[in-house]
Short mmCIF file of C-alpha atoms and ligand atoms in Angstrom, two decimals:
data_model
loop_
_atom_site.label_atom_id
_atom_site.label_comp_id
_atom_site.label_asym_id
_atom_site.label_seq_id
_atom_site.Cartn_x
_atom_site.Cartn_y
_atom_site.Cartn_z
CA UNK A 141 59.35 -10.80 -7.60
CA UNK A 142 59.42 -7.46 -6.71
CA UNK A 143 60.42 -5.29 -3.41
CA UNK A 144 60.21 -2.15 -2.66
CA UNK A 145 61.47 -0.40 0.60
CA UNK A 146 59.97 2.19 3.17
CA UNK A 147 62.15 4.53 5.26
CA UNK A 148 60.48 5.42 7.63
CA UNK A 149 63.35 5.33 10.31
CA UNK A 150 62.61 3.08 12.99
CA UNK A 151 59.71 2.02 11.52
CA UNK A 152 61.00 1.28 8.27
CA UNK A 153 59.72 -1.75 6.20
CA UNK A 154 59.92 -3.95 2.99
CA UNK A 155 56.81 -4.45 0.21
CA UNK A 156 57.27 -8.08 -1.05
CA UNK A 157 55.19 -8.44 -4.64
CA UNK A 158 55.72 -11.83 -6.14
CA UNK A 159 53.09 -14.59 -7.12
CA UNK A 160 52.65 -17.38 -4.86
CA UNK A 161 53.74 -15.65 -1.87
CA UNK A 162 51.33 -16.79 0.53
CA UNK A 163 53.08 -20.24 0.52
CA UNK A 164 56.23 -18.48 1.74
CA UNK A 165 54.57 -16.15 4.62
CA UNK A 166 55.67 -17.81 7.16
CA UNK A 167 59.70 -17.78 6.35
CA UNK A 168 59.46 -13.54 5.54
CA UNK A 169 57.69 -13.04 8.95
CA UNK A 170 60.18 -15.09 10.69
CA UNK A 171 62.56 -12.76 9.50
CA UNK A 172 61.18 -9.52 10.85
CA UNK A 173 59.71 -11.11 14.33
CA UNK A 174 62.50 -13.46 15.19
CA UNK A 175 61.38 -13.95 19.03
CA UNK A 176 57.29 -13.88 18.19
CA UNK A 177 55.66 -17.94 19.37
CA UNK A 178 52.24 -17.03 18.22
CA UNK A 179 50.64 -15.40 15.36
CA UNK A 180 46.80 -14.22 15.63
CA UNK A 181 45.66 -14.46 11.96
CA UNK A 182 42.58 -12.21 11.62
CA UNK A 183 40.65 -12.24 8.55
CA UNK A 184 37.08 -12.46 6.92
CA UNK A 185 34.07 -15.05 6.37
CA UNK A 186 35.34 -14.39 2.10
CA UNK A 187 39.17 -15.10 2.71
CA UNK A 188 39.38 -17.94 5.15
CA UNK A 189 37.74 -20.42 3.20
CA UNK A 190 40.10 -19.63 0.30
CA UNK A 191 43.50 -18.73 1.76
CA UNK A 192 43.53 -19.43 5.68
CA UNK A 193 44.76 -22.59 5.35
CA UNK A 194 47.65 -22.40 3.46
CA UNK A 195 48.82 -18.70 5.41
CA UNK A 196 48.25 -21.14 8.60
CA UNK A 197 50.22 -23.83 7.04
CA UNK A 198 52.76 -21.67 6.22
CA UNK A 199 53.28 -20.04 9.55
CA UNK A 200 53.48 -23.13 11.12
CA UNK A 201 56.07 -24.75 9.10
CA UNK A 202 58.11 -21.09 10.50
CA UNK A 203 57.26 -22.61 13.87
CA UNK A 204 54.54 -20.69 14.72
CA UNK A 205 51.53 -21.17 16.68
CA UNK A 206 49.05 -19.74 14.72
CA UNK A 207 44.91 -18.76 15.98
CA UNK A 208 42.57 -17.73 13.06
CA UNK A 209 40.23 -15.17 13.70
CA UNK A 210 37.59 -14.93 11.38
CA UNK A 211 35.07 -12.34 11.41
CA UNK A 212 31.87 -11.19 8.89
CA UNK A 213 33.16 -10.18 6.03
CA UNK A 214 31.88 -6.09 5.09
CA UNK A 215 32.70 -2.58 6.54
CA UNK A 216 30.16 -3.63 9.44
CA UNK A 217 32.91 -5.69 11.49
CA UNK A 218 35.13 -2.37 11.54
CA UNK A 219 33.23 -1.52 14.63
CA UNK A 220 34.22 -1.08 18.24
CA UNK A 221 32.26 -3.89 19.15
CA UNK A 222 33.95 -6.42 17.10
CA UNK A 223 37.47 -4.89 18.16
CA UNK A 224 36.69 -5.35 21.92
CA UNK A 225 35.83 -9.22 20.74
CA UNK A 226 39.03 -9.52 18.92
CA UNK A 227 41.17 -8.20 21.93
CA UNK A 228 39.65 -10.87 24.31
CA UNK A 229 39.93 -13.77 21.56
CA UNK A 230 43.70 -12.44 21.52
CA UNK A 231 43.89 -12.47 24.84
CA UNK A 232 42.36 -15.81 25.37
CA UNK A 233 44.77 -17.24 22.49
CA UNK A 234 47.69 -15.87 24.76
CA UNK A 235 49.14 -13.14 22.83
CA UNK A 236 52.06 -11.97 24.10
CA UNK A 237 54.21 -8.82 23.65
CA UNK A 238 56.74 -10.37 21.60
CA UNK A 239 53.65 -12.01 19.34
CA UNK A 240 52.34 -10.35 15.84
CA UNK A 241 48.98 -9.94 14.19
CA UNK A 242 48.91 -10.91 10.75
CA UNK A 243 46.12 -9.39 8.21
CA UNK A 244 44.69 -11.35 5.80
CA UNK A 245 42.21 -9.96 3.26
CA UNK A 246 41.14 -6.50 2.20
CA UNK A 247 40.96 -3.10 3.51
CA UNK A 248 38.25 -3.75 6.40
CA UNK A 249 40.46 -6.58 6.98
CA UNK A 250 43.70 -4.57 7.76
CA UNK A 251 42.18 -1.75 9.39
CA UNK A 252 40.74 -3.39 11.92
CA UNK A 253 43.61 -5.84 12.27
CA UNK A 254 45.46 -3.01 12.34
CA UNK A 255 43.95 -1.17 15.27
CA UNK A 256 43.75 -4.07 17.51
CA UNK A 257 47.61 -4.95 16.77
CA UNK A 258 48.51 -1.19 17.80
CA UNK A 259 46.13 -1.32 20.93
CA UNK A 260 46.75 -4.77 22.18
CA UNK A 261 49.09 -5.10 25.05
CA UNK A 262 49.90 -1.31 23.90
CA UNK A 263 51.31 -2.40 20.71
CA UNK A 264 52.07 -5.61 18.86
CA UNK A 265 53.90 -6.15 15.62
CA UNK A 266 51.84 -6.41 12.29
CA UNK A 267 52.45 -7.61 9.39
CA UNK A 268 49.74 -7.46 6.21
CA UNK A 269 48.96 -9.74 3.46
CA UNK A 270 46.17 -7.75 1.36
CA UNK A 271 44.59 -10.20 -1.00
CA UNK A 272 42.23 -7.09 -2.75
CA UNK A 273 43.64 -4.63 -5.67
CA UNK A 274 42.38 -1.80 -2.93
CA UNK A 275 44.07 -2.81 -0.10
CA UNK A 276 47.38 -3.99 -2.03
CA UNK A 277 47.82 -0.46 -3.97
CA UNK A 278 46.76 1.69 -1.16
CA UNK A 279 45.62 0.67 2.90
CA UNK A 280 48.12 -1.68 3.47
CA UNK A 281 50.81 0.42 2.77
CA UNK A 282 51.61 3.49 4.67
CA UNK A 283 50.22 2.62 8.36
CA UNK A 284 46.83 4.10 8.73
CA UNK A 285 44.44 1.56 10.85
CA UNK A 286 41.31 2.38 12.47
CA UNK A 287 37.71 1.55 12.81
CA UNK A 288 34.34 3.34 12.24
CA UNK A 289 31.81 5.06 14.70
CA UNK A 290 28.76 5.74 14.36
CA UNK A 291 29.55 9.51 13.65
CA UNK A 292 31.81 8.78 10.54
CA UNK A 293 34.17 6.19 9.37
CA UNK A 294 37.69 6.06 10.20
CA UNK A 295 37.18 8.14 13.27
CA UNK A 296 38.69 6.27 15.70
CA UNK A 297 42.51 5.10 14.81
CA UNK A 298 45.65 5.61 14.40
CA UNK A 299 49.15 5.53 12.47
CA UNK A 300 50.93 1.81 13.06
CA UNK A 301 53.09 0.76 10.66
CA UNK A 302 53.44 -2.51 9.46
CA UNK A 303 56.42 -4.84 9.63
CA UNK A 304 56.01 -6.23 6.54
CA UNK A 305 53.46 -6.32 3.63
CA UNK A 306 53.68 -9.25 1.54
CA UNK A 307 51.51 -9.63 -1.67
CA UNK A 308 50.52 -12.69 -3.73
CA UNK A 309 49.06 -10.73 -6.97
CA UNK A 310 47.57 -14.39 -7.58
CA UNK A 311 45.33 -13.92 -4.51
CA UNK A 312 43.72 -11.17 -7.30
CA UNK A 313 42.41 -13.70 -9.55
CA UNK A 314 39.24 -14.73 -7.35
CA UNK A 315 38.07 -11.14 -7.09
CA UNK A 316 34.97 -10.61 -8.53
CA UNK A 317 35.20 -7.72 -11.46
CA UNK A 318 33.08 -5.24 -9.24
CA UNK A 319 35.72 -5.56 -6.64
CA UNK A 320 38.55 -5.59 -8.94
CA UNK A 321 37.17 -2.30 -10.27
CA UNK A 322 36.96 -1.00 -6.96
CA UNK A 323 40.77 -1.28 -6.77
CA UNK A 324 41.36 0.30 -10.20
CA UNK A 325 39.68 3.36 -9.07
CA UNK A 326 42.83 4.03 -6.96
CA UNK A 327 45.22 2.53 -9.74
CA UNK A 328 44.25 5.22 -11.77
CA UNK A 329 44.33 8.00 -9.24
CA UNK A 330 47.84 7.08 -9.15
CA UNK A 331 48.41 8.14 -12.43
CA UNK A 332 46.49 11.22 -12.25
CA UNK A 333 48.00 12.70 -9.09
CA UNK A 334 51.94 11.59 -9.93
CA UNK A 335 52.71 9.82 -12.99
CA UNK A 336 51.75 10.56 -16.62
CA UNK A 337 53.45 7.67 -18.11
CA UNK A 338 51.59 5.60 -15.56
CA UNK A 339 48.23 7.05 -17.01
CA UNK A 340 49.61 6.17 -20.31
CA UNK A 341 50.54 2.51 -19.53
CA UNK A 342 46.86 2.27 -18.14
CA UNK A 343 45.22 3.50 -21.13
CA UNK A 344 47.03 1.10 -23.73
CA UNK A 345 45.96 -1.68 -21.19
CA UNK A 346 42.60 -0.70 -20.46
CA UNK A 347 41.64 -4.47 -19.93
CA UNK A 348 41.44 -6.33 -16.81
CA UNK A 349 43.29 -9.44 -18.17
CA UNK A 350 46.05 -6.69 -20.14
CA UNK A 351 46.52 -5.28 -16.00
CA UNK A 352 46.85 -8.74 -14.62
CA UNK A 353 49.65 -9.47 -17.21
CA UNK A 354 51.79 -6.41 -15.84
CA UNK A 355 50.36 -7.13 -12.53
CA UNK A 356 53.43 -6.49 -10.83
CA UNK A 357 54.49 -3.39 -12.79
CA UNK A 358 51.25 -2.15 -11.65
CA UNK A 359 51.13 -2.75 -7.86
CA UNK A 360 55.33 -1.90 -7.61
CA UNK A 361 54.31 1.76 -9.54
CA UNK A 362 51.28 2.40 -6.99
CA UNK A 363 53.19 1.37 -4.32
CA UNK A 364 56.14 3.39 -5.18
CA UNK A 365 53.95 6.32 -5.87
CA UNK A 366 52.42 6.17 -2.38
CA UNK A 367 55.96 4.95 -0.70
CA UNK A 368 57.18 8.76 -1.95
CA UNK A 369 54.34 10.75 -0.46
CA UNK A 370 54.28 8.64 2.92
CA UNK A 371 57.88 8.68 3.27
CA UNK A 372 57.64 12.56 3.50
CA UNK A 373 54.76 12.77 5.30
CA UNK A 374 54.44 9.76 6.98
CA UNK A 375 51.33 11.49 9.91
CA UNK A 376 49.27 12.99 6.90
CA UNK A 377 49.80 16.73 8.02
CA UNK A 378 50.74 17.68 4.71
CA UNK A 379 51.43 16.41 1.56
CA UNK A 380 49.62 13.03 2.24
CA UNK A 381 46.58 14.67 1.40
CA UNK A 382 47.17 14.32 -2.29
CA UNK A 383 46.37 10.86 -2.24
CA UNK A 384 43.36 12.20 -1.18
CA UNK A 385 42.32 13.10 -5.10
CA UNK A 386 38.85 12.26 -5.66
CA UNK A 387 38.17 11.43 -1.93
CA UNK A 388 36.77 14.76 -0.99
CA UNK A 389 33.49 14.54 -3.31
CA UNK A 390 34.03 10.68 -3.30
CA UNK A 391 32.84 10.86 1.06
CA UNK A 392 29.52 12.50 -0.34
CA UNK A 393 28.67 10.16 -2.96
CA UNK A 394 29.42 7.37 -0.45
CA UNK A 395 27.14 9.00 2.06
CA UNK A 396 24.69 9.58 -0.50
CA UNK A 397 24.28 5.97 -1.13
CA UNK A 398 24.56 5.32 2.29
CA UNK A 399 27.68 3.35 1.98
CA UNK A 400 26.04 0.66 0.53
CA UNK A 401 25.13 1.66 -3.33
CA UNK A 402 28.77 2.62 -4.01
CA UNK A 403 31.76 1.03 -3.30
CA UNK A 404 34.48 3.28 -2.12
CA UNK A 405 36.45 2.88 -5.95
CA UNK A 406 33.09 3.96 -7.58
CA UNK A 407 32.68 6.69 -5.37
CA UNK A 408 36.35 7.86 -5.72
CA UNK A 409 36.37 7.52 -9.53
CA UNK A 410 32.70 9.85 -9.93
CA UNK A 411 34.83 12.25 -7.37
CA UNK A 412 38.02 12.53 -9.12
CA UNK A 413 35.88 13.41 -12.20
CA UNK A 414 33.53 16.10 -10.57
CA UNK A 415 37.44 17.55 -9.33
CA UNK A 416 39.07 17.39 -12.44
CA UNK A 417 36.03 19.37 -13.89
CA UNK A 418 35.77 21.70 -11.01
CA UNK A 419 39.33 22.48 -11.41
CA UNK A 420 39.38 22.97 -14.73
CA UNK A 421 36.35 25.63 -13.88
CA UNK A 422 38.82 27.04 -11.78
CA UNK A 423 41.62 27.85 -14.14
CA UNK A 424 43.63 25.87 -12.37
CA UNK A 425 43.88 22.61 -15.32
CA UNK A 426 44.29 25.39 -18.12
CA UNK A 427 44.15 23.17 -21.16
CA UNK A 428 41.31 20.47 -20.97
CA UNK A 429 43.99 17.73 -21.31
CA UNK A 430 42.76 15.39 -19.00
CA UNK A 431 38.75 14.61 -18.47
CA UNK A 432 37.48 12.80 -21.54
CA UNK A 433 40.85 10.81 -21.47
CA UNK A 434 40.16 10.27 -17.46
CA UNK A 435 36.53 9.36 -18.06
CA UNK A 436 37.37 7.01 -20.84
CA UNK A 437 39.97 5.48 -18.83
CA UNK A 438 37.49 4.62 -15.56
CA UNK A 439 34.72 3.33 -17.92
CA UNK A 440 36.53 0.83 -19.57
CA UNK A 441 36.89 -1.09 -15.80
CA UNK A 442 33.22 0.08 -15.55
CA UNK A 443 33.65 2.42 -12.87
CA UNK A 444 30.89 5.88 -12.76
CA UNK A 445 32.35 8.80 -14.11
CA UNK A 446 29.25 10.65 -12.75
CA UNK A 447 27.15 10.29 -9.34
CA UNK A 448 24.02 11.93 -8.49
CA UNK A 449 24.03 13.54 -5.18
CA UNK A 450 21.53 15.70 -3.09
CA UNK A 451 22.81 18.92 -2.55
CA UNK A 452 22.57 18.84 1.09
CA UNK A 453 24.97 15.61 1.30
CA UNK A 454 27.40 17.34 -1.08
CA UNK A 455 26.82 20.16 1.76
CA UNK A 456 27.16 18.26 4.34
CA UNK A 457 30.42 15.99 3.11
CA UNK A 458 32.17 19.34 1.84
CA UNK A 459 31.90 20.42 5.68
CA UNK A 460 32.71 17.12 7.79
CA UNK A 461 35.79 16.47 5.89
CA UNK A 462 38.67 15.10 7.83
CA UNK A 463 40.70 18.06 6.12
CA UNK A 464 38.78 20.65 6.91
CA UNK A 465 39.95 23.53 9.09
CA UNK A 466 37.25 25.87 9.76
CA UNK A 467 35.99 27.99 7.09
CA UNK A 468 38.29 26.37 4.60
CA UNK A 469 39.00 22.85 3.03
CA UNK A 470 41.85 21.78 1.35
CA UNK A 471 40.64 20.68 -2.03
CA UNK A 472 43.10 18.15 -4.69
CA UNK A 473 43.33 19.45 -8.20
CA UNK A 474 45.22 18.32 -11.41
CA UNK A 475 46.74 21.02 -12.60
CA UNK A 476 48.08 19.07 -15.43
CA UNK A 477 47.46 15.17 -15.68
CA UNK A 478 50.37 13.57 -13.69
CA UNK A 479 50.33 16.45 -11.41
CA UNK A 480 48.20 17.28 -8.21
CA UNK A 481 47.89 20.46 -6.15
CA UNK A 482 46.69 20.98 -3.42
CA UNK A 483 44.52 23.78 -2.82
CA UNK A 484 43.14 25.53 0.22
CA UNK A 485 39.93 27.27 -0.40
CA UNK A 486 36.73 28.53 1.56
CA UNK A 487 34.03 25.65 2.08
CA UNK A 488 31.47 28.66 -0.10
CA UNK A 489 33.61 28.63 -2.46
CA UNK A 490 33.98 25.08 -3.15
CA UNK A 491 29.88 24.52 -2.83
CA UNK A 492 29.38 27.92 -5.59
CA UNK A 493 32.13 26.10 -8.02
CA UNK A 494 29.96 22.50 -7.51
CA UNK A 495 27.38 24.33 -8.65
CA UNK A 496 28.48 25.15 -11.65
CA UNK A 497 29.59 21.47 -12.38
CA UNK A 498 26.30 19.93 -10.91
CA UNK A 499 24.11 22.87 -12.74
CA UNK A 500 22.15 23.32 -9.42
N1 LIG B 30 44.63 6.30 1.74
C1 LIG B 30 45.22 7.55 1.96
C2 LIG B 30 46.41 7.52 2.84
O1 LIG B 30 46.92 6.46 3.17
O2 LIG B 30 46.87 8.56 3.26
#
C-alpha cells in the first residue's frame, strides 16, 4: 500500500494505492466525511455490474446509505442533459449538504461526478475511486471536473477537489488492452515531461504484465509527478500546462476522428510525437535523444506514433486551444527527455513548423 499526500491547503487530500481497496472504501471515507448519512454512488453501465456491489457493500458496512447511479457508459453521458438528471436523482435520493458523491469508474465517470458534486446544493464532498489506468494516473487527481458542450469538450466545469482518491490497481485487470493502452499514453508522458529514470523504468518493462507487476511503483510515480505540478499550480494558470505535452496536436487528431476513431491515449501519444519532432525542428531538443526511443516506447503498448490529419483540423485545433491567447499558443516541448518547456509562440508559427513535420 501506498499513499501519497496533496497540499493543497484547505483542500488538501490523501492518494490511497493498495490492491483490494475497494473492499475497504467505506472505512477511508468515513474518515474524511465523519457527519455524511448518504452516499450517491455514480458510475457507468461497464463498472456497476463488476464493482457496484461490493463499493455499496462496503459503504454500508461504514453506515452509509448508499443510492447507485448508473448511467451509459462513453463520453456521451458527460453532457448537460445527463447532469440535470443526476441532480434531480440526487435530489430525489435526499442528498444533503453534509452528504458526498462518490466516483466510480473512469475519466467520464469522475468528471461528470465531479461537476454535479461541486454544483449540487452549491457544493458537496467527493471522493474518487478511478478503476481505469487514465483516470488513476491523471483525472482523478488534481480537481478538474466538467462536462462537454456541443462547442468543445470540457467547456463547461470547474476546479473541485476531491476528498479522497482511493485506488484498487486490481480494478486494472478487467481493462481491455485498448483501454489499458489508452492509460499508458499518459504513463509515458510522465516520463517525458519530468522523469528520465521513469522513462527508463518504462522501457525495460515495456510489457503490460512487466507494468502490472510494479503496478504501484507506477501509479505512486505518475501521481507524484502530477501531485508536484498541481500543488504549484493548483488553477492551471501556469505551470499546469506541462501536463499538457502531447495534448495540443493530440485535440486535432481527436477531432479529426471525430472523437470516436481515437481514444484520447492514442491521440495524445501520435501528439507527443509530432511535438517532440517539431521541437526538435525548432532547436529547442538539440541532440535527437529522445524520438525513436519515444516511438519505440508507445508501440510496444500499441499506441500510434503517427496520425493523419487534414490540415484544416490541425488549423482549426491549433486555434481553439484552451491555451491559446490571441495570436499566440503556448506550445510543450522536451527540451531534453525528462524535461518539458513550455513555449509561447505565434499560432503561424506553430502551423509553418507542422508543416515541415507533416511535409504539407
Ligand atoms: N489533465 C491535465 C490536468 O489535470 O491539468
Amino acid at each position: 500500500m501506498k499513499t501519497l499526500h496533496i497540499d493543497l491547503g484547505p483542500r488538501s487530500y490523501d492518494i490511497q494505492i493498495a490492491p483490494g481497496l475497494l473492499d475497504r472504501v467505506g472505512e477511508e471515507i468515513r474518515k474524511v466525511c465523519p457527519k455524511a448519512k448518504r452516499i450517491a454512488i455514480v458510475t457507468d453501465t461497464n463498472v456497476e455490474p463488476l464493482y457496484g456491489a461490493r463499493v455499496e457493500d462496503s459503504l454500508e458496512h461504514a453506515g452509509f446509505d448508499t443510492g447507485l447511479f448508473t448511467g451509459p457508459a462513453g463520453e456521451g453521458s458527460k453532457c448537460a442533459t445527463h447532469l440535470a438528471a443526476l441532480w434531480e436523482a440526487m435530489m430525489h435520493f435526499g442528498l444533503t449538504r453534509t452528504d458526498a458523491v462518490v466516483a466510480l469508474g473512469g475519466g467520464v465517470v469522475g468528471d461528470l461526478a465531479g461537476f454535479a458534486a461541486a454544483t449540487i446544493l452549491r457544493g458537496v464532498d467527493f471522493i474518487q475511486i478511478p478503476t481505469t489506468l487514465l483516470a488513476q494516473v491523471d483525472s482523478s487527481v488534481g480537481g478538474k471536473v466538467a462536462i462537454d458542450l456541443v462547442a468543445g469538450k470540457n467547456l463547461a466545469g470547474c476546479f473541485w477537489q476531491p476528498r479522497a482518491v482511493l485506488m484498487d490497481p486490481d480494478t486494472l485487470n478487467t481493462l481491455d488492452d485498448k483501454t489499458f493502452a489508452d492509460g499508458m499514453a499518459e504513463v509515458i508522458k510522465y516520463g517525458c515531461i519530468a522523469d528520465k529514470d521513469f522513462f527508463d523504468f518504462l522501457r525495460s518493462h515495456p510489457t503490460r504484465g512487466e507494468i502490472m507487476a510494479n503496478i504501484e511503483h507506477v501509479l505512486y510515480t505518475c501521481c507524484d509527478i502530477k501531485r508536484s505540478v498541481v500543488e504549484k499550480d493548483e488553477l492551471d494558470t501556469g505551470n499546469r500546462m506541462l501536463l499538457n505535452f502531447g495534448h495540443t496536436l493530440g485535440h486535432a487528431y481527436e477531432l479529426a476522428g471525430n472523437y470516436e476513431k481515437w481514444t484520447h491515449g492514442q491521440a495524445v501519444s501520435a501528439g507527443m510525437c509530432a511535438a517532440i519532432q517539431l521541437g526538435f525542428g525548432l532547436g529547442i531538443m538539440e541532440e535527437d535523444e529522445g524520438v525513436q526511443a519515444l516511438m519505440d516506447l508507445l508501440e510496444a503498448f500499441g499506441l500510434p506514433t503517427h496520425i493523419d490529419c487534414p490540415w484544416e483540423t490541425m488549423v482549426k485545433a491549433v486555434g481553439l486551444d484552451k491555451k491559446n491567447q490571441g495570436e499566440d499558443i503556448t506550445m510543450i516541448f522536451l527540451w531534453k527527455m525528462g524535461e518539458a518547456l513550455p513555449v509561447r509562440m505565434k499560432k503561424d508559427a506553430v502551423l509553418e513548423n507542422l508543416e515541415a513535420v507533416y511535409g504539407q
